[in-house]
Tab-separated table of C-alpha atoms in Angstrom:
chain	number	residue	atom	x	y	z
A	102	ILE	CA	-7.692	-13.239	-0.220
A	103	GLN	CA	-6.570	-11.752	-3.428
A	104	THR	CA	-8.498	-14.473	-5.647
A	105	THR	CA	-7.911	-12.586	-8.724
A	106	HIS	CA	-4.561	-12.599	-8.164
A	107	VAL	CA	-3.666	-15.714	-9.937
A	108	ARG	CA	0.268	-15.442	-9.399
A	109	GLY	CA	1.934	-15.945	-6.193
A	110	ASN	CA	-1.368	-17.856	-4.376
A	111	GLU	CA	-0.810	-21.308	-6.227
A	112	HIS	CA	0.483	-22.768	-2.728
A	113	ASN	CA	-3.752	-21.414	-1.578
A	114	VAL	CA	-4.599	-22.786	-3.956
A	115	LYS	CA	-3.179	-25.904	-4.015
A	116	PHE	CA	-3.738	-26.106	-0.143
A	117	LEU	CA	-7.454	-25.767	-1.113
A	118	SER	CA	-7.709	-28.198	-3.241
A	119	GLU	CA	-6.069	-31.284	-1.421
A	120	GLU	CA	-7.772	-30.372	1.270
A	121	LEU	CA	-11.083	-31.355	-0.199
A	122	TRP	CA	-9.631	-34.476	-0.614
A	123	ASN	CA	-8.721	-35.100	2.561
A	124	ASP	CA	-9.676	-32.990	5.973
A	125	GLN	CA	-7.027	-34.074	7.712
A	126	LEU	CA	-4.441	-32.217	6.200
A	127	THR	CA	-2.816	-29.265	7.924
A	128	PRO	CA	-0.620	-26.236	7.112
A	129	GLN	CA	2.890	-28.270	8.123
A	130	ALA	CA	2.704	-30.723	6.691
A	131	PHE	CA	0.983	-29.368	3.202
A	132	TYR	CA	4.016	-26.634	3.748
A	133	GLU	CA	6.523	-29.847	3.502
A	134	ASP	CA	4.709	-31.750	1.015
A	135	TYR	CA	5.021	-28.668	-1.348
A	136	SER	CA	9.172	-27.494	-0.184
A	137	ARG	CA	9.906	-30.967	-1.005
A	138	ALA	CA	8.325	-31.450	-4.280
A	139	LEU	CA	8.590	-28.038	-6.191
A	140	PHE	CA	12.554	-26.938	-3.837
A	141	GLY	CA	13.900	-30.585	-3.582
A	142	PRO	CA	14.348	-31.921	-0.238
A	143	ASP	CA	18.114	-29.951	0.290
A	144	ALA	CA	16.317	-26.772	0.746
A	145	ALA	CA	13.128	-27.812	2.075
A	146	LYS	CA	14.081	-27.774	5.191
A	147	LEU	CA	14.470	-24.002	5.107
A	148	MET	CA	11.077	-23.625	2.625
A	149	ILE	CA	9.210	-24.082	5.661
A	150	GLN	CA	11.080	-22.510	8.191
A	151	ALA	CA	9.953	-19.768	5.931
A	152	PHE	CA	6.363	-20.835	4.830
A	153	GLU	CA	5.824	-20.929	8.321
A	154	ILE	CA	7.305	-17.362	9.553
A	155	LEU	CA	5.089	-15.761	6.698
A	156	GLU	CA	2.422	-18.002	7.922
A	157	GLU	CA	2.830	-16.436	11.536
A	158	ASN	CA	2.904	-12.798	9.601
A	159	GLU	CA	-0.152	-13.445	8.112
A	160	LYS	CA	-1.785	-14.531	11.342
A	161	PHE	CA	-0.216	-11.174	12.595
A	162	LEU	CA	-1.991	-8.507	10.528
A	163	GLY	CA	-5.106	-10.489	10.317
A	164	GLY	CA	-7.248	-10.877	8.049
A	165	ARG	CA	-6.816	-8.599	5.245
A	166	GLY	CA	-2.909	-7.109	6.667
A	167	GLY	CA	-4.662	-4.241	7.858
A	168	ALA	CA	-5.649	-2.720	4.701
A	169	ASN	CA	-2.105	-2.490	4.023
A	170	MET	CA	-2.504	-3.248	0.046
A	171	PRO	CA	-7.292	-2.755	-0.257
A	172	TRP	CA	-7.486	-4.080	-3.794
A	173	ASN	CA	-8.585	-1.653	-6.660
A	174	GLN	CA	-8.612	1.083	-3.838
A	175	MET	CA	-6.059	3.190	-1.328
A	176	PRO	CA	-4.355	2.745	1.906
A	177	PRO	CA	-5.741	4.816	4.503
A	178	GLU	CA	-3.232	6.966	5.144
A	179	ILE	CA	-2.981	7.653	1.450
A	180	LEU	CA	-6.370	8.305	2.104
A	181	ALA	CA	-6.350	10.674	4.543
A	182	LEU	CA	-5.465	12.842	2.165
A	183	ARG	CA	-9.295	13.138	-0.121
A	184	PRO	CA	-10.828	16.842	1.427
A	185	VAL	CA	-7.599	18.457	0.763
A	186	PRO	CA	-7.551	19.518	-2.481
A	187	GLY	CA	-11.063	21.004	-1.759
A	188	GLU	CA	-10.206	22.435	1.699
A	189	LYS	CA	-10.365	26.642	1.035
A	190	ARG	CA	-7.934	26.893	3.342
A	191	SER	CA	-5.184	23.504	2.847
A	192	ILE	CA	-1.947	25.692	4.702
A	193	TYR	CA	-3.576	24.790	7.454
A	194	TRP	CA	-5.083	21.686	7.178
A	195	ALA	CA	-3.175	18.530	8.982
A	196	PRO	CA	-4.296	15.186	9.615
A	197	THR	CA	-6.468	14.312	12.316
A	198	SER	CA	-5.838	10.286	12.508
A	199	ASP	CA	-2.644	9.244	14.542
A	200	TYR	CA	-1.512	6.214	12.256
A	201	GLU	CA	1.253	5.532	15.174
A	202	ALA	CA	-0.572	2.019	16.553
A	203	ARG	CA	-0.931	0.089	12.916
A	204	LYS	CA	2.627	2.159	12.423
A	205	GLN	CA	4.207	0.015	15.525
A	206	LYS	CA	1.764	-2.935	13.621
A	207	PHE	CA	3.324	-2.943	9.842
A	208	ARG	CA	6.668	-2.641	11.647
A	209	SER	CA	5.837	-6.097	13.454
A	210	SER	CA	5.161	-7.135	10.687
A	211	ILE	CA	8.388	-6.095	8.551
A	212	GLY	CA	9.657	-7.704	11.330
A	213	TYR	CA	8.598	-10.784	9.964
A	214	LEU	CA	9.288	-10.442	6.544
A	215	LYS	CA	13.016	-10.352	6.401
A	216	LYS	CA	13.058	-12.875	9.414
A	217	ALA	CA	11.963	-15.316	6.040
A	218	ALA	CA	14.362	-13.259	3.677
A	219	PRO	CA	17.980	-15.326	4.833
A	220	LEU	CA	16.196	-18.178	4.670
A	221	PHE	CA	15.065	-17.887	0.323
A	222	GLU	CA	18.660	-16.451	0.101
A	223	GLN	CA	20.545	-19.912	1.357
A	224	ALA	CA	17.586	-22.322	0.038
A	225	ARG	CA	18.713	-20.621	-3.588
A	226	GLY	CA	22.009	-22.468	-3.208
A	227	GLN	CA	20.785	-25.652	-2.195
A	228	SER	CA	16.733	-25.703	-4.852
A	229	THR	CA	16.731	-27.195	-7.667
A	230	LYS	CA	15.878	-25.175	-10.720
A	231	ALA	CA	12.296	-24.833	-10.918
A	232	GLY	CA	13.006	-24.059	-7.240
A	233	GLN	CA	14.813	-21.542	-8.308
A	234	LEU	CA	13.088	-19.377	-10.299
A	235	GLU	CA	10.293	-19.868	-8.087
A	236	LEU	CA	12.480	-18.208	-5.734
A	237	ARG	CA	13.473	-15.088	-7.451
A	238	TYR	CA	10.166	-14.879	-7.072
A	239	LEU	CA	9.307	-15.320	-3.880
A	240	VAL	CA	12.542	-12.457	-2.703
A	241	HIS	CA	11.439	-9.750	-4.930
A	242	ARG	CA	7.582	-9.522	-3.260
A	243	ASN	CA	9.122	-10.045	0.033
A	244	GLN	CA	11.308	-7.593	-0.570
A	245	GLY	CA	8.595	-5.617	-2.401
A	246	TYR	CA	6.301	-5.898	1.243
A	247	ILE	CA	8.461	-4.764	3.334
A	248	HIS	CA	9.422	-1.709	1.320
A	249	HIS	CA	5.581	-0.896	0.578
A	250	LEU	CA	5.021	-1.584	4.791
A	251	GLU	CA	8.075	0.736	5.526
A	252	THR	CA	6.334	3.563	3.188
A	253	LEU	CA	3.099	3.660	4.900
A	254	ALA	CA	5.611	3.772	8.264
A	255	GLN	CA	6.992	6.052	7.737
A	256	ILE	CA	3.842	8.539	6.229
A	257	ALA	CA	2.664	7.448	9.471
A	258	ASP	CA	5.962	9.897	10.712
A	259	VAL	CA	5.147	12.427	8.443
A	260	TYR	CA	1.788	12.862	9.777
A	261	ALA	CA	2.716	13.171	12.690
A	262	ALA	CA	5.735	15.804	11.874
A	263	TRP	CA	3.017	17.222	9.687
A	264	ARG	CA	0.794	17.848	12.681
A	265	GLU	CA	2.972	19.099	15.688
A	266	ALA	CA	4.240	21.906	12.814
A	267	LEU	CA	0.980	23.364	12.379
A	268	GLY	CA	-0.271	22.884	15.529
A	269	LYS	CA	2.293	24.559	16.827
A	270	ARG	CA	2.342	28.228	15.003
A	271	ARG	CA	2.140	30.436	17.927
A	272	ASP	CA	5.931	29.426	18.415
A	273	GLY	CA	6.933	31.257	16.470
A	274	ALA	CA	7.895	31.150	12.081
A	275	GLN	CA	10.910	29.810	12.683
A	276	PRO	CA	9.803	27.119	14.728
A	277	THR	CA	6.790	26.481	12.139
A	278	ARG	CA	9.603	26.312	9.177
A	279	GLU	CA	12.208	24.019	10.695
A	280	ARG	CA	9.026	21.322	11.674
A	281	LEU	CA	7.546	21.668	7.719
A	282	ALA	CA	10.777	21.273	6.593
A	283	LYS	CA	11.621	17.946	8.822
A	284	ALA	CA	8.657	17.257	7.182
A	285	VAL	CA	8.663	17.189	3.624
A	286	ALA	CA	12.607	15.343	4.552
A	287	LEU	CA	10.227	13.088	6.210
A	288	ALA	CA	8.046	12.449	3.476
A	289	ARG	CA	10.999	12.041	0.473
A	290	GLN	CA	12.158	9.477	2.392
A	291	ALA	CA	8.494	8.232	2.104
A	292	GLU	CA	8.949	9.038	-1.987
A	293	GLU	CA	12.186	7.452	-1.731
A	294	GLU	CA	10.826	3.859	0.208
A	295	ALA	CA	7.368	3.228	-2.785
A	296	ALA	CA	9.616	3.588	-5.228
A	297	GLN	CA	11.819	0.782	-3.957
A	298	SER	CA	8.722	-0.969	-3.692
A	299	ALA	CA	7.500	-0.134	-7.079
A	300	HIS	CA	10.343	-1.702	-8.053
A	301	HIS	CA	10.892	-5.214	-6.551
A	302	PHE	CA	7.191	-6.153	-7.461
A	303	ALA	CA	8.094	-4.564	-10.913
A	304	ASP	CA	10.590	-7.526	-10.893
A	305	CYS	CA	8.321	-10.508	-9.743
A	306	ALA	CA	5.502	-9.431	-12.222
A	307	GLU	CA	4.878	-12.923	-14.654
A	308	HIS	CA	1.623	-13.096	-14.746
A	309	PRO	CA	-1.098	-10.198	-15.905
A	310	THR	CA	-2.639	-10.162	-12.727
A	311	ASP	CA	0.630	-9.142	-11.079
A	312	LEU	CA	0.214	-5.894	-12.593
A	313	GLY	CA	-2.636	-5.426	-10.602
A	314	VAL	CA	-0.401	-5.366	-7.276
A	315	LEU	CA	1.931	-2.557	-9.160
A	316	TRP	CA	-0.809	-0.606	-9.914
A	317	MET	CA	-1.806	-0.400	-6.778
A	318	ILE	CA	1.537	0.099	-5.645
A	319	SER	CA	2.393	2.987	-8.886
A	320	THR	CA	-1.323	5.371	-9.086
A	321	LYS	CA	-1.963	5.130	-5.189
A	322	VAL	CA	1.444	4.668	-2.893
A	323	VAL	CA	3.848	5.808	-5.298
A	324	VAL	CA	2.138	8.819	-6.139
A	325	GLY	CA	0.645	8.947	-2.902
A	326	THR	CA	3.790	10.542	-1.115
A	327	ARG	CA	4.852	12.313	-3.698
A	328	VAL	CA	1.954	13.717	-3.510
A	329	ILE	CA	2.386	14.538	0.530
A	330	ARG	CA	5.837	15.419	-0.242
A	331	GLN	CA	4.301	18.539	-2.906
A	332	HIS	CA	1.926	19.555	-0.849
A	333	LEU	CA	4.305	19.972	1.762
A	334	SER	CA	6.852	21.729	-0.121
A	335	ASN	CA	4.187	24.246	-0.883
A	336	LEU	CA	3.293	25.322	3.140
A	337	LEU	CA	6.944	24.952	3.527
A	338	ALA	CA	7.004	27.440	0.503
A	339	PHE	CA	4.138	29.696	1.957
A	340	SER	CA	5.494	29.984	5.469
A	341	GLU	CA	9.511	31.280	4.060
A	342	GLY	CA	7.154	33.966	2.224
A	343	LYS	CA	8.053	32.289	-1.172
A	344	GLU	CA	5.847	30.721	-4.220
A	345	TYR	CA	3.620	28.649	-2.958
A	346	TRP	CA	1.556	26.973	-6.245
A	347	ASN	CA	3.806	24.954	-7.342
A	348	LYS	CA	1.243	21.421	-9.255
A	349	VAL	CA	0.241	19.393	-6.691
A	350	ASP	CA	-0.320	15.781	-8.486
A	351	TRP	CA	-4.207	15.544	-6.738
A	352	ASP	CA	-5.839	15.077	-10.451
A	353	LEU	CA	-3.092	11.820	-10.826
A	354	LEU	CA	-4.532	10.092	-7.004
A	355	PHE	CA	-7.526	10.702	-6.535
A	356	GLY	CA	-8.071	11.134	-10.404
A	357	THR	CA	-10.750	14.486	-12.331
A	358	THR	CA	-13.298	13.521	-15.032
A	359	PRO	CA	-14.419	16.129	-17.299
A	360	PHE	CA	-18.295	15.066	-16.964
A	361	PRO	CA	-20.500	17.011	-14.640
A	362	ALA	CA	-21.751	15.688	-12.097
A	363	TYR	CA	-24.641	13.089	-12.120
A	364	GLU	CA	-28.362	14.608	-11.217
A	365	LEU	CA	-31.953	13.573	-11.306
A	366	LYS	CA	-34.332	16.122	-12.674
A	367	PRO	CA	-38.224	15.942	-13.283
A	368	ALA	CA	-38.992	16.098	-16.159
A	369	LYS	CA	-42.932	17.397	-17.216
A	370	GLY	CA	-45.138	15.636	-19.061
A	371	LYS	CA	-47.576	17.444	-21.519
A	372	ASP	CA	-49.710	18.372	-19.423
A	373	ASP	CA	-47.225	18.869	-16.880
A	374	LYS	CA	-49.692	16.716	-14.439
A	375	ASN	CA	-47.387	14.435	-14.085
A	376	PRO	CA	-44.252	16.237	-13.089
A	377	GLU	CA	-42.576	13.509	-11.562
A	378	ILE	CA	-40.811	11.847	-13.506
A	379	PHE	CA	-36.600	11.373	-13.594
A	380	GLU	CA	-34.292	11.764	-16.917
A	381	PRO	CA	-31.425	11.505	-15.943
A	382	GLY	CA	-29.860	15.102	-17.266
């Protein structure tokens, strides 16, 4: 899908180019030849199994992976925060969308990735030198996605706790504080998970296009989970009668601009007979 992400897609491009000359080529046959050529005959069997598991994971997640890492944008779990900075009564706002189904899907996907992980590790000791370099990349990228998907799954739990805390305020001040404290603790866990994801993607950044994935993780998910934790901490402080205006990095997440909003205003002509001429201003 990420045709602009060169590194990591070598096997995709190679399959497409070979299939142009051999219309009978199947993914299974391709992975067998590719694994033997790159990783050597001893590691090939393990790598074929690993690639087949990743192939099944791709099918399971769907064409674009449930938008878990949309290029140049942010996952729905982070985008859900967009209304908060402009909400006048943000202390009573909570995400309305339920991400439980996405959480379950991502956790199932993590199962596939964790199943492939030991095969990569076993193949390392039997691989060619070139294959070992590629395996280092694959191991870190696989771990990066595991932590990334787990981050999104944990955000779903944060939102559920957040909704429960604000939705049951009539239960009393102390239960509300306890529920908000739970949401803050979950948000901190998600923030730590996002940092682990960024760490692994940084370790496998070998090509300029790898920086695109690292940028998305860092600026959208790492910052996004931090913003969730900061905002929820303010809500908790408000419920406890403490200072609740600590800085939240909304500007880092959604951006700001010093320029006024673009608009079109009619500019009248000299004789005022043509007032519908629009100029930017």
